[in-house]
Coordinates of C-alpha atoms and ligand atoms in Angstrom, one line a residue:
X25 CA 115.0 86.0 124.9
X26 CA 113.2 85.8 121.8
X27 CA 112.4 89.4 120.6
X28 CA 109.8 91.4 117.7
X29 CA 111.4 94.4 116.3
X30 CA 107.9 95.2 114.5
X31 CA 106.5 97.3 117.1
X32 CA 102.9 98.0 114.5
X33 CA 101.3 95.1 115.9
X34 CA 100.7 97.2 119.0
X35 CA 99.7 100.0 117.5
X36 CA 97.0 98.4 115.0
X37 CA 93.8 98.7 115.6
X38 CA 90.7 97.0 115.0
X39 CA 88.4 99.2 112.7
X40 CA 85.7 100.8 113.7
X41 CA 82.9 101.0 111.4
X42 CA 81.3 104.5 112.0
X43 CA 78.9 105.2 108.6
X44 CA 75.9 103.6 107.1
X45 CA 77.2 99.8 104.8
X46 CA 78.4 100.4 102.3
X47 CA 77.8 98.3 99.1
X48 CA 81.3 97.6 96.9
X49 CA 80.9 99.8 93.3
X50 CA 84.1 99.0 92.0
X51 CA 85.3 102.7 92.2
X52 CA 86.7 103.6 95.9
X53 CA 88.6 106.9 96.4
X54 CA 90.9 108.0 99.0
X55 CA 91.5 111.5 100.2
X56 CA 93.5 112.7 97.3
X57 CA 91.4 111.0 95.0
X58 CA 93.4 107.8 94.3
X59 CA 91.8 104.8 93.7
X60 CA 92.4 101.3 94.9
X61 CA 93.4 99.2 92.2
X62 CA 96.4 96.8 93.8
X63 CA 96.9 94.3 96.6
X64 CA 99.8 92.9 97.8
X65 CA 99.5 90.2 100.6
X66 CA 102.1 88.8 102.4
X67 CA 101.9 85.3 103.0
X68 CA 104.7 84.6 105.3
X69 CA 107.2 86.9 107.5
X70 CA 109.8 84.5 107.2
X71 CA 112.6 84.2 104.5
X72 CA 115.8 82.0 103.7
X73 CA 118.0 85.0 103.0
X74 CA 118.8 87.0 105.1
X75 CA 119.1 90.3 102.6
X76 CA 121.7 93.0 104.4
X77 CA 118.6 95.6 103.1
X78 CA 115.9 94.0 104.2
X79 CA 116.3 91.6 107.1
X80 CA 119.9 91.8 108.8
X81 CA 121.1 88.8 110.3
X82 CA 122.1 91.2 113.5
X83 CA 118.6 91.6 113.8
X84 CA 116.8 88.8 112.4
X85 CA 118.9 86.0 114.5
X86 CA 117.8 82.6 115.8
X87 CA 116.4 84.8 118.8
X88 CA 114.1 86.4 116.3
X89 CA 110.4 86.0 116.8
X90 CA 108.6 85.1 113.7
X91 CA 104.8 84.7 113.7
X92 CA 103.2 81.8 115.1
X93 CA 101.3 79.9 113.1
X94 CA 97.6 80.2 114.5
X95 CA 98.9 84.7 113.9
X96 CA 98.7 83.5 109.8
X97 CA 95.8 84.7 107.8
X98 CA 94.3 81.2 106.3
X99 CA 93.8 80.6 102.9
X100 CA 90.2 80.9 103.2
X101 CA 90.8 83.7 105.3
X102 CA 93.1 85.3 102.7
X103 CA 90.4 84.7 99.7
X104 CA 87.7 86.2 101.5
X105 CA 89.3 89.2 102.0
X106 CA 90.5 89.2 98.7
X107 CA 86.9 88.9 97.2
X108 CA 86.0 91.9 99.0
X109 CA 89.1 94.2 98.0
X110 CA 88.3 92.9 94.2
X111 CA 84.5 93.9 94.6
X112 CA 86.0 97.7 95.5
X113 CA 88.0 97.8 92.2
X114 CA 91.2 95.9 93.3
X115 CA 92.5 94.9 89.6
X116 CA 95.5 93.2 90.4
X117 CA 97.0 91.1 93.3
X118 CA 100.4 90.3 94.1
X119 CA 102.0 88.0 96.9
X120 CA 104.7 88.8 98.6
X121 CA 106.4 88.1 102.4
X122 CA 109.3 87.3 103.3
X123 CA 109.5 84.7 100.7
X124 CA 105.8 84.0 99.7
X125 CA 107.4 80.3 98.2
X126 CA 108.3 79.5 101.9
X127 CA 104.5 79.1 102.5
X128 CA 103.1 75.7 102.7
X129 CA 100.7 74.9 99.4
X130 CA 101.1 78.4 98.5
X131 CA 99.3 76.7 94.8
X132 CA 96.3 75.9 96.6
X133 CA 95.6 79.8 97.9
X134 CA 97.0 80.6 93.9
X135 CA 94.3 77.9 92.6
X136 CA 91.8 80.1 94.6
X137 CA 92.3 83.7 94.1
X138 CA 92.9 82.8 90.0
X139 CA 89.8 82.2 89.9
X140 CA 88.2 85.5 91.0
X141 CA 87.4 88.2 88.3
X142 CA 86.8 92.1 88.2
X143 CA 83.2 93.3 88.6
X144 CA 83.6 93.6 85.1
X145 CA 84.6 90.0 84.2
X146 CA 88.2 90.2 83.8
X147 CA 90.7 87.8 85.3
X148 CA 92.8 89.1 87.9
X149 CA 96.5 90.0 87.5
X150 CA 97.9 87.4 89.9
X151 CA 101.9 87.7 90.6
X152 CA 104.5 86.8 92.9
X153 CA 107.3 88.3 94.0
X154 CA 110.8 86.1 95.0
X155 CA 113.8 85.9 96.0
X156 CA 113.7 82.9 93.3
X157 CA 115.5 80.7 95.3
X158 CA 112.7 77.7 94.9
X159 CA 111.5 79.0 91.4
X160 CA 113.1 76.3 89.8
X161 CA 111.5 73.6 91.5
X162 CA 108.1 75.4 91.6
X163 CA 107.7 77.4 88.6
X164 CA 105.7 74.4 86.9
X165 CA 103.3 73.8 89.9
X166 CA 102.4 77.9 90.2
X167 CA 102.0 77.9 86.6
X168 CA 99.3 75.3 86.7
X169 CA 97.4 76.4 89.7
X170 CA 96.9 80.1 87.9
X171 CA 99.7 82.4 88.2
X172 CA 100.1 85.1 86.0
X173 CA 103.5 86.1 86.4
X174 CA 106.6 86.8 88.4
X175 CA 108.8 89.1 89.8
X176 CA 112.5 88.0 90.9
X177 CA 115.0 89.5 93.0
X178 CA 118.4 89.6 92.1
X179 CA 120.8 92.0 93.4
X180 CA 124.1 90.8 91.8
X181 CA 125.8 88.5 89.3
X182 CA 129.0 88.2 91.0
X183 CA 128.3 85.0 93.0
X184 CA 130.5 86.5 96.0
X185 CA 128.8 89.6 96.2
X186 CA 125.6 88.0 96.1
X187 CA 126.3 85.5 98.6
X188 CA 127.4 88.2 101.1
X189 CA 124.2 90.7 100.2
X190 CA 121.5 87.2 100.8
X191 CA 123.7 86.6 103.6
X192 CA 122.7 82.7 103.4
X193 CA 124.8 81.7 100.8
X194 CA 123.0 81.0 98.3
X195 CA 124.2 81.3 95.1
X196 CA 123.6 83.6 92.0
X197 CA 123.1 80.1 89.5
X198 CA 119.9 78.7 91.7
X199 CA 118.2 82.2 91.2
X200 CA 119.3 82.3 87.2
X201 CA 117.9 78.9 87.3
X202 CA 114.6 79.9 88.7
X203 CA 114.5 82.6 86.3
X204 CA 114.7 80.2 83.3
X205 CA 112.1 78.0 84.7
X206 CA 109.6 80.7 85.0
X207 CA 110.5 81.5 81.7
X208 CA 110.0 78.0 80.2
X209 CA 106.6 77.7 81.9
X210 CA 105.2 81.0 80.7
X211 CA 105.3 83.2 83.8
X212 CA 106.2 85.9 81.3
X213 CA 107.2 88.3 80.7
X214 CA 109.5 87.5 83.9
X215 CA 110.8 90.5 85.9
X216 CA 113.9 91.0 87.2
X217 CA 114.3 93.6 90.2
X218 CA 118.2 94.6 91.5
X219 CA 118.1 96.8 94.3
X220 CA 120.9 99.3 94.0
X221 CA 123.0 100.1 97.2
X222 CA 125.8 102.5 96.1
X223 CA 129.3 101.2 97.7
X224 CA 127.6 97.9 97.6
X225 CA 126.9 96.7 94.4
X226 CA 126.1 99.6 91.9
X227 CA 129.2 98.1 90.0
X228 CA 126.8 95.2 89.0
X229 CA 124.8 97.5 87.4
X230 CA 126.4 97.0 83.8
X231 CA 127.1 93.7 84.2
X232 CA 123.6 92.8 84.8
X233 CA 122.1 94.9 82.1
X234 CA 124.4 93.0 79.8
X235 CA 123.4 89.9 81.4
X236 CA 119.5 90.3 81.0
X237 CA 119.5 92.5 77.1
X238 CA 117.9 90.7 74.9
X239 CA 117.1 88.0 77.1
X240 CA 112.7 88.7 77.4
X241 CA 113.4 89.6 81.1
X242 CA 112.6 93.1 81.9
X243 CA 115.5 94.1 84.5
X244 CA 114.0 97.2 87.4
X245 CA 116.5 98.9 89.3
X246 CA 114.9 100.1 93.1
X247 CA 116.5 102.7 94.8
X248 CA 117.4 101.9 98.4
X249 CA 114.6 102.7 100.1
X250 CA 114.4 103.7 103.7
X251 CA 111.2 100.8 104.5
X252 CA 111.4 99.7 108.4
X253 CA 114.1 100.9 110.9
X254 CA 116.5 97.8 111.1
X255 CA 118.5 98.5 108.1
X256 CA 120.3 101.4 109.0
X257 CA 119.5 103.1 105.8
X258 CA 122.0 106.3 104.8
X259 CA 121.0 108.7 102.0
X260 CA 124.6 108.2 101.0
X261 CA 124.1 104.8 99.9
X262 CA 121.1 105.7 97.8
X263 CA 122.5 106.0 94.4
X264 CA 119.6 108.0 91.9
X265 CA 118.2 106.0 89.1
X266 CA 119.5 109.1 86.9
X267 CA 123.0 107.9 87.6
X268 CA 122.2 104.0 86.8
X269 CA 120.5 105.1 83.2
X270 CA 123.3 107.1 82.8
X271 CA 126.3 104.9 83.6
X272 CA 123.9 102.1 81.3
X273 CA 123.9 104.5 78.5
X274 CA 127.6 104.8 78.1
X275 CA 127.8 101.0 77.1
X276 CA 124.0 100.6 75.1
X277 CA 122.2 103.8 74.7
X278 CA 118.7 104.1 76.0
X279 CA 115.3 106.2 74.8
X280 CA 112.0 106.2 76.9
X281 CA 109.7 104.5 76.4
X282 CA 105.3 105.1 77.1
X283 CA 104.3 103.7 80.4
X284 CA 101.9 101.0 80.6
X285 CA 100.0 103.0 82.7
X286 CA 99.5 105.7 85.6
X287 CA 99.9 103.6 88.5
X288 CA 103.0 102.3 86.7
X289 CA 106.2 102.7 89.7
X290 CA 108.7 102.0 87.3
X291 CA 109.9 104.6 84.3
X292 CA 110.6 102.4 81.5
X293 CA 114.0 102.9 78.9
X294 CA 114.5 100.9 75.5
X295 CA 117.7 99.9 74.0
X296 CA 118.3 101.8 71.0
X297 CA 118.8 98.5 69.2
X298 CA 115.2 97.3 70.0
X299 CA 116.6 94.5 72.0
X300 CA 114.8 94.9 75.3
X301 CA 114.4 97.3 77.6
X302 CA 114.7 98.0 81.3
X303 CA 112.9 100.1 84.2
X304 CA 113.8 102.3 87.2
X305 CA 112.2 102.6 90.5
X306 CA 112.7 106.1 91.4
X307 CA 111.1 106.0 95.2
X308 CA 113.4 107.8 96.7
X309 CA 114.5 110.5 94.0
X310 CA 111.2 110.7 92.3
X311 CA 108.3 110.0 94.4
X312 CA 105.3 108.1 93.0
X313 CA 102.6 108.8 95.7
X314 CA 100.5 110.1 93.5
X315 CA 99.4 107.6 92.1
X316 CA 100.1 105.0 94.3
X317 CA 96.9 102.7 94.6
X318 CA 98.3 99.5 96.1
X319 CA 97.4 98.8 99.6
X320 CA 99.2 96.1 101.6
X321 CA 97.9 93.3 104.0
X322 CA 100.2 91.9 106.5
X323 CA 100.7 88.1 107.5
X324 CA 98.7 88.9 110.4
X325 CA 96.1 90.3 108.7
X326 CA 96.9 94.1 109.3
X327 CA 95.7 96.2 106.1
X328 CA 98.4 98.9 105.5
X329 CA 98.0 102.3 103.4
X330 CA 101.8 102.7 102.9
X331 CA 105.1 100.6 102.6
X332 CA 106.2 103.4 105.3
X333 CA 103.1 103.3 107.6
X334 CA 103.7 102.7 111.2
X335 CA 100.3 101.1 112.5
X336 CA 97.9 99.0 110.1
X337 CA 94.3 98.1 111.0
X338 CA 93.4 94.7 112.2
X339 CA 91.2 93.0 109.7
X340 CA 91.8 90.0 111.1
X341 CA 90.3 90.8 114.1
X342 CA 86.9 91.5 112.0
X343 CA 87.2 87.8 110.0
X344 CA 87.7 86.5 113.5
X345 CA 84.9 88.5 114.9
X346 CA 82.3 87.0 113.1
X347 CA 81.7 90.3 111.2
X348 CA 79.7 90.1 107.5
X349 CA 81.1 90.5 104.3
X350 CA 79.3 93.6 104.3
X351 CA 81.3 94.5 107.8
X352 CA 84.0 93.9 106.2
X353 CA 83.4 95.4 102.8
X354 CA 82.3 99.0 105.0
X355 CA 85.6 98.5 106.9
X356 CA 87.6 98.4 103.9
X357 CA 86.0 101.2 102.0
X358 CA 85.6 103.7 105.0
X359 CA 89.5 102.8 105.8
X360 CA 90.4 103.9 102.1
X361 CA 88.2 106.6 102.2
X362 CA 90.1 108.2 105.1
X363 CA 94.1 107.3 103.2
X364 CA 96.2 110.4 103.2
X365 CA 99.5 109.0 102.9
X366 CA 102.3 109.9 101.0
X367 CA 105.3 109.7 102.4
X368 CA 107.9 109.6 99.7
X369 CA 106.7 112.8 98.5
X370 CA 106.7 114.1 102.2
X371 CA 110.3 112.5 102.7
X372 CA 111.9 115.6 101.9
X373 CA 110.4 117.7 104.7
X374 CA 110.1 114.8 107.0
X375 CA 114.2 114.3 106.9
X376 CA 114.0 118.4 108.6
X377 CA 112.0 117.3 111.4
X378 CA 114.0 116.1 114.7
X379 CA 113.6 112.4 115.6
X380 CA 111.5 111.9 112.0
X381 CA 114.0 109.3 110.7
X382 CA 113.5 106.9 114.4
X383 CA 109.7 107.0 113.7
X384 CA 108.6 103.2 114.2
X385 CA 108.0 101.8 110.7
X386 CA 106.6 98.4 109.7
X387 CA 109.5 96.1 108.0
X388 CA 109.4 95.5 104.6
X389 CA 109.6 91.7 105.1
X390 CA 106.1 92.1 107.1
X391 CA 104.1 94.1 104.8
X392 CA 106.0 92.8 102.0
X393 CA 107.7 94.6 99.1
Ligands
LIG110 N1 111.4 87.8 99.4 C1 110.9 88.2 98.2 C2 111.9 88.9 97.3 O1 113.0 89.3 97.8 O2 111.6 89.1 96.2 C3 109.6 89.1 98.4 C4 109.7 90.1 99.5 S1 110.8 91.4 99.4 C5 110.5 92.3 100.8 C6 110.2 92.4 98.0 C7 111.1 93.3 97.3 O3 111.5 94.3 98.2 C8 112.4 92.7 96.8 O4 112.6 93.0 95.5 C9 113.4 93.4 97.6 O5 114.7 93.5 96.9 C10 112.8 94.7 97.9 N2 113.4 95.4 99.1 C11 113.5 95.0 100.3 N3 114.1 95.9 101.1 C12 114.3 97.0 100.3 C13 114.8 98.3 100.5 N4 115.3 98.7 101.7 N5 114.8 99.2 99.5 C14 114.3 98.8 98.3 N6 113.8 97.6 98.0 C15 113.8 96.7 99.0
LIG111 FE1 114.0 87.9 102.2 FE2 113.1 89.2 100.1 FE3 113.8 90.5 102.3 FE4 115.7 89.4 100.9 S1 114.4 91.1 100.2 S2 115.5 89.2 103.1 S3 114.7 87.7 100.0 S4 112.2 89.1 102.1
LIG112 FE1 102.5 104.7 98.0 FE2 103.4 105.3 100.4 FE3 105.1 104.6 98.5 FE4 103.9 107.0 98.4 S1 105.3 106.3 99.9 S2 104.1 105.5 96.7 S3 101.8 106.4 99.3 S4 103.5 103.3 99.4

């Protein structure tokens, strides 16, 4: 019996627009004042690896149901919503999944969105985040159709260790390979992101640093995050970023460094050498909600406020409606204008509550990363 674990779908709704239209300004605010500044769409729900994190094989088996086709958001589809987001101030997009490369022609929706600009006439930020497994073969052909740059995942350099995290066996030299690609093309500055599972493979931590210093890749460590409901996730396997700077430190010490800017999730350290640096992705230890202004939209189409939200509103069901642009654009702002969320900074108190760690979360392979 084939079977959805993603229960959101059922509890998206369509939006309801209940104000006077509202014309994009560039400068939408939510509830606590945050603007929206990022989008990250996920072009596909499906993925080669099978990530022990992210998408177990218990769970996502051959009686796993993925999306039909006809559910996908088109590329037209896709570029008219991401017009409108851009018109409300969206600066930068990235494209996720699953494993955005999966998608068919993904160059064609990457020739279309490059060429959209901010409502003051800048080019977007376009990236891509992958498992890199394809990279090599594709960095040339994203390159040329208008991608900025990329993001890679790579939890391990230990080829054993990483076959048994992807699951899929593939091995660590097809994603180093990808890497170098990207590299050679000028998807730069490439970066590198290792999710850190303690138990699992926080000994790769060193190792990788090693690998990476000096190498114009910028390696992030995540903290194990508890996104979706499938992957069992145990504060004990959480290990804190402090630990990882630390145990880094004691082989090539490390200073801070300036962020980029606010919205910024990762802190940044330097080597004390000058020969690179690396970032940490506090979201569990050091919440970042903030100043969090990324919003997320679904294969199907579902716009969600938060990587931990459990129900996303169906903006697909407007494109399909025949609503306007302007619809849509009301939609959009009147949904942001209502945002609340911030649940990493509410984790702590919502770990007290009875039952609060079964609530029904979208996956992180459907809303993307
Ligand atoms: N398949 C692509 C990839 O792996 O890069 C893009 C999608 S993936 C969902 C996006 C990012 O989310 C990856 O860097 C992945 O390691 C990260 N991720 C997935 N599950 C996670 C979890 N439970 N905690 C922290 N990061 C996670
Ligand atoms: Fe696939 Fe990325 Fe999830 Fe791994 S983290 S299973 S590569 S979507
Ligand atoms: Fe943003 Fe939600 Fe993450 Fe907070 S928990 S940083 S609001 S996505």
């Amino acid at each position: 019996m084939s079977r959805r674990i993603i229960p959101v779908a059922d509890l998206s709704a369509a939006p309801v627009i209940s104000g006077p239209l509202q014309t994009p300004s560039g400068a939408l605010h939510d509830t606590l004042a945050r603007p929206l500044r990022d989008l990250r769409i996920s072009v596909t729900d499906r993925c080669n690896f099978r990530c022990v994190y992210c998408m177990p094989r218990a769970v996502f088996d051959k009686d796993y149901a993925f999306l039909p086709h006809s559910a996908l958001l088109s590329f037209e589809e896709i570029e008219r919503l991401a017009r409108i987001f851009v018109a409300h101030g969206v600066e930068k997009i990235r494209l996720t999944g699953g494993e955005p490369l999966l998608r068919k022609n993904l160059e064609f929706l990457i020739e279309r969105l490059s060429q959209l600009t901010t409502p003051t006439g800048r080019p977007l930020d376009l990236t891509l985040t992958t498992n890199g497994s394809l990279l090599a073969r594709k960095a040339r052909s994203l390159k040329d159709a208008g991608l900025s740059r990329v993001t890679v995942s790579l939890d391990a350099l230990d080829d054993t260790l990483f076959r048994r995290m992807n699951d899929a066996d593939f091995a660590v030299a097809d994603v180093l390979d990808g890497i170098a690609a990207a590299q050679a093309v000028g998807l730069a500055p490439v970066k590198v992101n290792m999710v850190v599972k303690r138990g699992t493979n926080d000994s790769e931590i060193v190792p990788m640093a090693r690998h990476f210093k000096g190498s114009g890749a910028v390696l992030r460590f995540i903290e194990y995050m508890d996104v979706g409901t499938s992957n069992g996730w145990n504060m004990a396997e959480v290990l804190p970023s402090a630990d990882v700077i630390a145990r880094i430190a004691e082989h090539f010490p490390l200073a801070p460094l300036e962020a980029h800017s606010a919205a910024e999730t990762a802190q940044r350290w330097g080597y004390a050498d000058g020969n690179g640096e690396i970032g940490v992705i506090s979201s569990v230890t050091r919440a970042f909600c903030g100043s969090c202004t990324r919003a997320r939209l679904s294969t199907e189409g579902k716009l969600y406020l938060c990587l931990f939200a459990s129900a996303g509103h169906d903006l697909r069901a407007l494109l399909r409606g025949g609503a306007s642009d302007a619809d849509i654009a009301t939609a959009v702002a009147e949904i942001w204008q209502g945002r609340a969320d911030r649940y990493s900074q509410l984790r702590g108190s919502n770990m007290a509550e009875p039952g609060a760690q079964d609530a029904r979360r979208v996956e992180m392979s459907y809303i993307g990363g």
